[in-house]
XYZ file of C-alpha atoms in Angstrom:
356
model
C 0.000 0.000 0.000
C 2.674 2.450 0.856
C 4.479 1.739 -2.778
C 1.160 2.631 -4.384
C 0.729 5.671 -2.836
C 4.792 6.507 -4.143
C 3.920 5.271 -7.366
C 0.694 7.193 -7.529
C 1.933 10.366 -6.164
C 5.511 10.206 -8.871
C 3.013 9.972 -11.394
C 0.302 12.580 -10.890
C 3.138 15.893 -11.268
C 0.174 18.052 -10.510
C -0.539 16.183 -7.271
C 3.596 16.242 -6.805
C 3.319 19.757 -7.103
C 0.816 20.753 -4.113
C 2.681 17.893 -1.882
C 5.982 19.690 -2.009
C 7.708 21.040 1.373
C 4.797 18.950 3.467
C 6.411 17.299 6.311
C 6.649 13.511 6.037
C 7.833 11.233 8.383
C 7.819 6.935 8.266
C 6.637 4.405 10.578
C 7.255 0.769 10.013
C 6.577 -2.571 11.678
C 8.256 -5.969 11.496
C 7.462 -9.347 12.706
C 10.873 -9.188 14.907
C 13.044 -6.330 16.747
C 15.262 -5.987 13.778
C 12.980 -6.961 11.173
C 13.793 -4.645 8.198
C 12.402 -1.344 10.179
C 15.342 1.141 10.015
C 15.623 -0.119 6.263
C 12.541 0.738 5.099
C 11.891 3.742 6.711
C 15.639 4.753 5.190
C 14.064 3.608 1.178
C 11.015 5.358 2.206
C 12.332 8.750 3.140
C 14.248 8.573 0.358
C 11.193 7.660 -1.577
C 9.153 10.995 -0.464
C 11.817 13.595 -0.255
C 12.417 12.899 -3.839
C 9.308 13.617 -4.565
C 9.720 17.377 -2.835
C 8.649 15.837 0.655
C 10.457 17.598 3.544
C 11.546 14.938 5.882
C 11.951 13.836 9.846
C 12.410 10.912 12.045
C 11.463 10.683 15.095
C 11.826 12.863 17.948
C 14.345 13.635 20.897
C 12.317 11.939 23.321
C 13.354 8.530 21.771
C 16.387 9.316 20.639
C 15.943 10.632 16.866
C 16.557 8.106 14.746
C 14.356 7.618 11.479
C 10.977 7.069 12.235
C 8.512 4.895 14.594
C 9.549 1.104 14.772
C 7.146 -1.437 14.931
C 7.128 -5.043 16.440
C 4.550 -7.538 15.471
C 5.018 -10.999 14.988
C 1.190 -11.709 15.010
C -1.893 -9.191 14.301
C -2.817 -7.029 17.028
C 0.682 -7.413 18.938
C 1.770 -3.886 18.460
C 0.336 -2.821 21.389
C 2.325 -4.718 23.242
C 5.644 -3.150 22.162
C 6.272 -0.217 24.180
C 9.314 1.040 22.882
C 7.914 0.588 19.084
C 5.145 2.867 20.452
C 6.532 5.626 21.857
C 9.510 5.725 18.437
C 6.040 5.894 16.938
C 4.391 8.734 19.102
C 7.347 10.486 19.028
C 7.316 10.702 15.055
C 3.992 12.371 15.401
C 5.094 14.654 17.816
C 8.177 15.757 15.564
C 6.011 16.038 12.591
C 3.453 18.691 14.848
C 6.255 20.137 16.012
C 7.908 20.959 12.604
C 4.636 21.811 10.937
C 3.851 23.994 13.964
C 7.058 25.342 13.765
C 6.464 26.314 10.113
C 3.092 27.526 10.655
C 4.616 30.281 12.507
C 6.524 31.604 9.659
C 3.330 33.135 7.665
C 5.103 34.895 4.916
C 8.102 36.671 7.686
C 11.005 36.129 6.199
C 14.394 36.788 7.740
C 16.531 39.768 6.155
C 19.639 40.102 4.196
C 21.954 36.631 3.062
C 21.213 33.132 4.547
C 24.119 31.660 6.452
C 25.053 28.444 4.041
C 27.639 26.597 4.952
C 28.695 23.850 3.355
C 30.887 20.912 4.860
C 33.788 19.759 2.074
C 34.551 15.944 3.413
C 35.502 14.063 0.783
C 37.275 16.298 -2.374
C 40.073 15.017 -5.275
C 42.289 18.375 -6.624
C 39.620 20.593 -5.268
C 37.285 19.696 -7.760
C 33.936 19.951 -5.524
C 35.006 22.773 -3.663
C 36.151 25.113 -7.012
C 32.460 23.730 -8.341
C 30.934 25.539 -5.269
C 32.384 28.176 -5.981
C 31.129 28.310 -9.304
C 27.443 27.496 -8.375
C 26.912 29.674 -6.215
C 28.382 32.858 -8.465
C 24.283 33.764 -8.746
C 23.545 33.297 -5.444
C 25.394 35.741 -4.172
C 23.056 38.818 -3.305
C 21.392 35.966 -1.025
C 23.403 33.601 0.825
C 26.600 34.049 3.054
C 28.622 31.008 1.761
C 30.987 29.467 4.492
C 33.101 26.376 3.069
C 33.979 24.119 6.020
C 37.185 22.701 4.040
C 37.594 19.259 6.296
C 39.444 17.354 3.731
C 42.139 19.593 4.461
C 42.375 19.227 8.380
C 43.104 16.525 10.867
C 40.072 15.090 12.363
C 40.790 12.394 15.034
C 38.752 9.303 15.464
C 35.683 9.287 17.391
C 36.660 7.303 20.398
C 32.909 6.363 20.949
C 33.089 6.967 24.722
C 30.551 6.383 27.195
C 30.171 10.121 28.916
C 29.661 12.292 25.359
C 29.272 15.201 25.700
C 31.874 15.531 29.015
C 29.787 17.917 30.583
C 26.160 19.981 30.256
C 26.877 24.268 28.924
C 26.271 26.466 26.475
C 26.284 25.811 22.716
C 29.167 27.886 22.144
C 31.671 25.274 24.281
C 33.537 22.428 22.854
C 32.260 18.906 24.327
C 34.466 16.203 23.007
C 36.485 14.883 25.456
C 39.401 14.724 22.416
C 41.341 17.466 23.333
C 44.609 16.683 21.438
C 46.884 19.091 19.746
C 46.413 17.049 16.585
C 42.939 17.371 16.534
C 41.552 20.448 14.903
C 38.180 20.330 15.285
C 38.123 22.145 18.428
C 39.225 24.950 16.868
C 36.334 24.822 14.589
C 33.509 24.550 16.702
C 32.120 27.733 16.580
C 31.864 28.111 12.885
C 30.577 24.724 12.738
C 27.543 25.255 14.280
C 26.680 28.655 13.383
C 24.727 28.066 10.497
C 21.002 28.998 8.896
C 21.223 25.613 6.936
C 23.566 22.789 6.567
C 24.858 20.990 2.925
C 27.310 18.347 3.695
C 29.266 18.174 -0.070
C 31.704 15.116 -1.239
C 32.853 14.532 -4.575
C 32.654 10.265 -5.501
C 35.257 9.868 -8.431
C 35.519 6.364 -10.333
C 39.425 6.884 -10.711
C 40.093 7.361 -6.908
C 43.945 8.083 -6.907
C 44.238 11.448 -4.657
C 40.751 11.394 -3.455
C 40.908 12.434 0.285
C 37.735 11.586 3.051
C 36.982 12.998 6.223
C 33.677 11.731 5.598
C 33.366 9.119 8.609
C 35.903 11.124 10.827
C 33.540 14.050 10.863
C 30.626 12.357 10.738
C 31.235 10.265 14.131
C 32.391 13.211 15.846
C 29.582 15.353 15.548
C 27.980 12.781 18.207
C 29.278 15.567 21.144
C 26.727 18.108 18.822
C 24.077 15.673 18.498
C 24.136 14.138 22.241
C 24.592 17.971 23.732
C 20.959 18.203 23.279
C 21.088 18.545 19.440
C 22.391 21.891 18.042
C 21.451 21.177 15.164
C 17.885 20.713 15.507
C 15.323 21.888 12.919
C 17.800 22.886 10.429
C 17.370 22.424 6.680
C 19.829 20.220 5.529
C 20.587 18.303 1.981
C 23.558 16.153 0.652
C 25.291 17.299 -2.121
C 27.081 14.776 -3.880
C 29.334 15.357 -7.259
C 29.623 11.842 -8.613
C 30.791 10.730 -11.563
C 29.049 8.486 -13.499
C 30.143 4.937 -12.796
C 31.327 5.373 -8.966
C 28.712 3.685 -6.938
C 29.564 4.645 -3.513
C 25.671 6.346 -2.570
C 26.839 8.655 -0.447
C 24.035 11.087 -0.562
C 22.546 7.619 1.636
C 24.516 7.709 4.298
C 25.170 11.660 4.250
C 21.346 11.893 4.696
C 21.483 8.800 7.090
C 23.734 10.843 9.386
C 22.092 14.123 8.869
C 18.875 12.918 10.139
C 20.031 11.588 13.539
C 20.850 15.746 14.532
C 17.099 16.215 14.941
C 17.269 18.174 11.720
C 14.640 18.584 8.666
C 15.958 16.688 5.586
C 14.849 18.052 1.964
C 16.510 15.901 -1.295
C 20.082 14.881 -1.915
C 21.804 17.631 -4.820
C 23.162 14.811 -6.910
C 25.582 16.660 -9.386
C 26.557 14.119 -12.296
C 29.795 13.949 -14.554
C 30.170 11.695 -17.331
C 33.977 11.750 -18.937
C 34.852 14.985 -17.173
C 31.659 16.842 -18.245
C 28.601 17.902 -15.641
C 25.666 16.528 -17.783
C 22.428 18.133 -15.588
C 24.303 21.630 -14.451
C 20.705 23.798 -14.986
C 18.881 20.689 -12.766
C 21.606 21.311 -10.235
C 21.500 25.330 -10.381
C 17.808 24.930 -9.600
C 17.581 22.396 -6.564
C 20.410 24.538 -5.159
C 17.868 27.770 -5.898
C 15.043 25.730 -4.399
C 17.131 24.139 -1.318
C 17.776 28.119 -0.850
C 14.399 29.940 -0.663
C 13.251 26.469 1.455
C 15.967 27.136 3.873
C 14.884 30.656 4.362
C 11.443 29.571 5.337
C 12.301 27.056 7.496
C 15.237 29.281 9.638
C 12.945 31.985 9.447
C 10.105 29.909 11.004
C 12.777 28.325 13.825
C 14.185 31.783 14.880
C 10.575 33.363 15.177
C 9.197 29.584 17.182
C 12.778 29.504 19.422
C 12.687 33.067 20.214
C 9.259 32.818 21.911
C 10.334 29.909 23.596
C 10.894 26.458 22.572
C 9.938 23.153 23.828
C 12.425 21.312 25.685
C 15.273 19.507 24.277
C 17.154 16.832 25.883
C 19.410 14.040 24.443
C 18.362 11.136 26.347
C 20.970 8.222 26.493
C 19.482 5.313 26.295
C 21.380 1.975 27.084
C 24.244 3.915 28.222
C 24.199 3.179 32.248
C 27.293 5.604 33.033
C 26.165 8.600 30.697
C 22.632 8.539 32.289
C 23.884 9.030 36.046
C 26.082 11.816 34.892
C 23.272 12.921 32.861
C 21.387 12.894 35.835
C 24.149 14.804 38.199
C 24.524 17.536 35.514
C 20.685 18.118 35.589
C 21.053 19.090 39.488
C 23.538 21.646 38.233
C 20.634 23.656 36.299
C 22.839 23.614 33.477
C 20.538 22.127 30.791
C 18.346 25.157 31.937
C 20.936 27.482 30.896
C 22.038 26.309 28.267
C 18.480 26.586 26.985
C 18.092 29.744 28.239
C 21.221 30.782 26.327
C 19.410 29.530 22.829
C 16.753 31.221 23.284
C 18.193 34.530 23.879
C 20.274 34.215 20.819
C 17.242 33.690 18.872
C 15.659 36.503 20.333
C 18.745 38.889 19.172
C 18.153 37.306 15.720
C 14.419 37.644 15.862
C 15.565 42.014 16.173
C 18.043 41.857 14.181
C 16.870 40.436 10.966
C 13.603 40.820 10.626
């Protein structure tokens, strides 16, 4: 049933048309725990943001991951699966919450350029980063463009630790309990998260000689950001990917994959395509990048005027990780969650005067 409606709604364009920018978000159910949920909610999102969909998962009261996951081995037995019910309660409540959110935008729109920033993490002779900078010539009377070269900086491993973030503060303060000279993502913090929307941008080559990825390095650190009671949330996000024809490495998948666990709003992959050193779909390109634009200005105009009244509360909640919930729990008698909060919404208030 769920592939007919797909197939109906890719072939009715006038039906596409009046869909686009509605929020979607999946629910699925399988006859075991790990019976094929994540998968097809990942296939399905991909499904309906394709077809102009904008898209969440579920919410930060069970942990954002993709959707609401179902187990029922026998009809009727959903109800017994608690945790399957609240993934799937808290889908609904992230899809109110983002079309509330968007309600609230009514036609104000935010002033003066955008703040785009795109992360480079996987680039071969600069090729992806010089075609930025060719793309977005146009654009310029309306975004701020901020290239967050990582191919060309050392990223350290994710060390997947137990307490992440090391302690409960302001948005502003570097979490990861890396601290090494090496490392230069500290050093990068701020700019990382001070964005209006987010475009992570790799380049997939089939002659890989020279290619260089900070892909998964990046990627896995960010956990500090998402589990410091996601930064990112409600952002407009998109991969861009510039792949050559013949490389098969999907990485607008797992770009969006990894996008979608920061709480954030996913609209569809850019997929730029070369064949022989030639961009074959440049004008298709120029106007999802033109579309991903004047979306992103709803949607951070919406967020600054919904945050700066107040917004509901956020909290990373670690589940299954004993140690990181009883700190969790001793930072909460510290009040700094409520700071840090506090400190969120008083930058969205200064945004909310000053451009408007």
């Amino acid at each position: 049933l769920a592939q007919s409606l797909i197939t109906h709604i890719r072939n009715k364009p006038e039906l596409q048309a009046k869909l686009c920018h509605k929020i979607y978000a999946g629910i699925a159910v399988g006859a075991k725990r790990n019976g094929g949920q994540e998968t097809t909610l990942i296939y399905q999102l991909l499904d309906m943001i394709n077809l102009g969909f904008l898209g969440v998962g579920n919410d930060s009261e069970t942990t954002s991951q993709y959707g609401g996951t179902g187990l029922a081995g026998d009809i009727g037995t959903m109800s017994q699966d608690d945790y399957g019910l609240q993934t799937a309660m808290g889908t609904g409540r992230r899809i109110a919450r983002v079309a509330r959110m968007m309600s609230e935008q009514n036609g104000k729109l935010v002033k003066g350029k955008l703040k785009l920033v795109f992360w480079l993490l996987q680039d071969k002779n600069d090729l992806a980063k010089n075609t930025i900078f060719e793309l977005l010539k146009e654009f310029h009377d309306q975004v701020e463009v901020k290239i967050m070269d990582f191919v060309g900086k050392n990223i350290v491993r994710c060390l997947a630790c137990d307490i992440c973030p090391t302690h409960i503060d302001v948005d502003e303060e570097y979490r990861c309990v890396i601290k090494s000279t090496k490392d230069d993502l500290k050093d990068l913090h701020t700019d990382l998260i001070d964005a209006d929307a987010i475009i992570p941008l790799v380049y997939s080559p089939v002659d890989r000689e020279g290619l260089v990825s900070n892909y998964q390095q990046l990627m896995e650190r960010t956990r500090y950001i998402r589990r410091g009671d996601y930064i990112f949330s409600d952002l407009l996000t998109a991969p861009f990917v510039i792949e050559d024809i013949g490389s098969y490495e999907n990485m607008q998948v797992r770009m969006m994959t990894s996008m979608m666990r920061h709480h954030t709003i996913m609209d569809r992959p850019i997929i730029s395509y070369r064949y022989k050193g030639e961009f074959v779909n440049s004008e298709e390109v120029r106007n999802e990048l033109k579309d991903f634009i004047e979306t992103a200005r709803l949607v951070i105009s919406a967020k600054i005027l919904t945050y700066s009244a107040g917004v509901d509360h956020l909290k990373y909640k670690p589940v299954g990780y004993i140690l990181s919930a009883r700190k969790d729990d001793e930072d909460e008698k510290l009040l700094k969650r409520i700071a840090m909060m506090d400190d969120r919404i008083a930058r969205t208030k200064e945004d909310l005067k000053n451009r408007f």
